[in-house]
Amino acid sequence: LILLLTPGLLSRPWCLLEIVTAKRNGRPYIPVLLNRPGLTFEIPNEAFYEKLHRDEIVNGGVEGRKLLEEHGTDLKEVDEAIRSIFRMIALPYAPHKSAAVRDAELRDILKRAMLLTEKILLEHQQKALENGRHASYVIAEAAWAPIDSQHYFLDHTADADDSSSVD
């Protein structure tokens, strides 16, 4: 899951559900810090987490929290998922910089994605071999599974009017 760290990301219930779902299913995150004039992302501090638990962060307040709960999560799990993102170094991306800079930054993002994907596939393959399953089947399974009701393939049109949008 490539997370574009934009100012509104951690306030949107649907984005939080995607983050929680990725964490639950062992999917890696790749936080990407967009460097663009007028766009500032604040790394969460303890005051942020206190506000999160007082319904002051998620859009809609109590209604936003209820939406999260209706989809099987709570603020404790959201808190843990957010904290897990910031245990790794965010990679930079500056869309207004030169083509050479953008290319180098995108290469770094893709390199991390490839390394994390390879690591997960190897872990699944090892588990399969330990359980007597054919490795090629498990590699395919790891790439796609679990795609079920726990995954959210979401329409973010509700966020289209958000002024913090990167577009």
Coordinates of C-alpha atoms in Angstrom, one line a residue:
L1 CA 0.0 0.0 0.0
I2 CA 1.6 3.2 -1.1
L3 CA 0.5 6.0 1.2
L4 CA 0.8 9.5 -0.1
L5 CA 1.2 11.5 3.1
T6 CA -1.1 14.4 2.4
P7 CA -2.7 16.7 5.1
G8 CA -6.1 15.0 5.1
L9 CA -5.0 11.3 4.9
L10 CA -5.3 10.4 8.5
S11 CA -8.7 12.1 8.9
R12 CA -10.5 10.2 6.2
P13 CA -12.4 7.1 7.5
W14 CA -12.1 5.2 4.2
C15 CA -8.3 5.8 4.1
L16 CA -8.0 4.7 7.7
L17 CA -9.9 1.5 6.8
E18 CA -7.5 0.8 4.0
I19 CA -4.6 1.3 6.3
V20 CA -6.1 -1.0 9.0
T21 CA -7.0 -3.7 6.4
A22 CA -3.4 -3.7 5.0
K23 CA -2.0 -4.0 8.5
R24 CA -4.4 -6.8 9.4
N25 CA -3.5 -8.8 6.3
G26 CA 0.3 -8.3 6.6
R27 CA 0.5 -6.0 3.5
P28 CA 3.4 -3.6 3.6
Y29 CA 3.1 0.1 3.6
I30 CA 5.3 2.5 1.7
P31 CA 4.8 6.0 3.1
V32 CA 5.6 8.7 0.6
L33 CA 6.0 12.3 1.7
L34 CA 4.9 14.7 -1.0
N35 CA 7.2 17.7 -1.2
R36 CA 5.1 20.5 -2.8
P37 CA 4.8 24.2 -2.0
G38 CA 1.8 24.8 0.2
L39 CA 1.4 21.1 1.1
T40 CA 2.6 20.2 4.6
F41 CA 2.0 16.8 6.3
E42 CA 2.5 16.7 10.0
I43 CA 3.8 13.5 11.4
P44 CA 1.5 12.5 14.2
N45 CA 2.6 13.2 17.8
E46 CA 1.1 12.1 21.1
A47 CA -1.4 15.0 21.0
F48 CA -2.6 13.7 17.6
Y49 CA -3.4 10.3 19.2
E50 CA -5.1 11.9 22.2
K51 CA -7.3 13.8 19.8
L52 CA -7.9 10.7 17.7
H53 CA -9.4 9.0 20.8
R54 CA -11.5 12.0 21.6
D55 CA -13.1 11.9 18.1
E56 CA -11.3 15.1 17.0
I57 CA -9.3 13.7 14.1
V58 CA -11.5 11.5 12.0
N59 CA -13.8 13.4 9.7
G60 CA -17.3 13.4 11.1
G61 CA -16.2 13.0 14.7
V62 CA -18.4 10.4 16.4
E63 CA -20.1 9.6 13.1
G64 CA -16.6 8.9 11.5
R65 CA -15.8 6.6 14.4
K66 CA -19.1 4.8 14.0
L67 CA -18.3 4.3 10.3
L68 CA -15.0 2.7 11.3
E69 CA -16.8 0.5 13.8
E70 CA -19.4 -0.5 11.2
H71 CA -16.6 -1.8 9.1
G72 CA -15.0 -3.9 11.8
T73 CA -12.4 -1.7 13.4
D74 CA -12.0 0.7 16.4
L75 CA -9.8 3.6 17.3
K76 CA -7.4 1.4 19.1
E77 CA -6.7 -0.6 16.0
V78 CA -6.6 2.6 13.9
D79 CA -4.1 4.1 16.4
E80 CA -1.9 1.0 16.1
A81 CA -2.0 1.0 12.3
I82 CA -1.1 4.7 12.1
R83 CA 1.8 4.2 14.5
S84 CA 3.1 1.3 12.4
I85 CA 3.3 3.6 9.4
F86 CA 5.7 5.9 11.1
R87 CA 8.1 3.3 12.3
M88 CA 9.6 3.4 8.8
I89 CA 11.2 6.2 6.9
A90 CA 8.9 7.9 4.5
L91 CA 10.3 8.3 1.0
P92 CA 10.2 11.7 -0.6
Y93 CA 8.4 12.6 -3.9
A94 CA 8.4 16.1 -5.3
P95 CA 6.1 16.3 -8.3
H96 CA 7.2 19.9 -9.2
K97 CA 11.0 19.1 -9.3
S98 CA 12.9 18.2 -12.5
A99 CA 12.3 15.0 -14.4
A100 CA 15.6 13.7 -13.2
V101 CA 14.7 14.2 -9.5
R102 CA 11.2 12.8 -10.0
D103 CA 12.7 9.8 -11.8
A104 CA 15.2 9.1 -9.0
E105 CA 12.5 9.4 -6.3
L106 CA 10.1 7.1 -8.2
R107 CA 12.8 4.6 -8.6
D108 CA 13.4 4.6 -4.8
I109 CA 9.6 4.1 -4.2
L110 CA 9.4 1.2 -6.7
K111 CA 12.6 -0.4 -5.4
R112 CA 11.1 -0.4 -1.9
A113 CA 7.9 -1.9 -3.2
M114 CA 9.8 -4.6 -5.0
L115 CA 11.9 -5.4 -1.9
L116 CA 8.8 -5.6 0.3
T117 CA 6.9 -7.7 -2.2
E118 CA 9.8 -10.1 -2.6
K119 CA 10.1 -10.4 1.2
I120 CA 6.4 -11.2 1.6
L121 CA 6.4 -13.8 -1.2
L122 CA 9.4 -15.5 0.3
E123 CA 7.7 -15.6 3.7
H124 CA 4.6 -17.2 2.1
Q125 CA 6.7 -19.7 0.1
Q126 CA 8.6 -20.7 3.3
K127 CA 5.3 -21.2 5.2
A128 CA 4.0 -23.3 2.3
L129 CA 7.0 -25.5 2.2
E130 CA 6.8 -26.0 6.0
N131 CA 3.2 -27.1 5.5
G132 CA 3.9 -29.4 2.5
R133 CA 2.2 -27.2 -0.1
H134 CA 3.6 -26.5 -3.6
A135 CA 5.6 -23.3 -3.6
S136 CA 4.4 -21.9 -6.9
Y137 CA 0.7 -22.2 -5.8
V138 CA 1.5 -20.3 -2.6
I139 CA 3.3 -17.6 -4.5
A140 CA 0.3 -17.0 -6.6
E141 CA -1.9 -17.2 -3.5
A142 CA 0.2 -14.7 -1.6
A143 CA 0.0 -12.2 -4.5
W144 CA -3.8 -12.2 -4.5
A145 CA -5.0 -13.6 -1.2
P146 CA -6.9 -12.8 0.9
I147 CA -9.2 -10.9 -1.5
D148 CA -12.4 -11.1 0.4
S149 CA -14.8 -9.0 2.4
Q150 CA -12.0 -7.8 4.6
H151 CA -10.5 -5.9 1.7
Y152 CA -11.9 -2.5 0.7
F153 CA -11.7 -1.5 -2.9
L154 CA -13.1 2.0 -2.3
D155 CA -14.5 4.8 -4.3
H156 CA -13.1 8.0 -2.9
T157 CA -15.4 10.4 -4.7
A158 CA -16.7 11.5 -1.3
D159 CA -13.2 13.0 -0.7
A160 CA -13.2 14.7 -4.1
D161 CA -14.1 18.1 -2.6
D162 CA -11.4 17.9 0.2
S163 CA -9.2 20.9 -0.1
S164 CA -6.2 18.9 0.9
S165 CA -6.4 16.8 -2.2
V166 CA -3.1 16.3 -4.1
D167 CA -4.7 16.8 -7.5

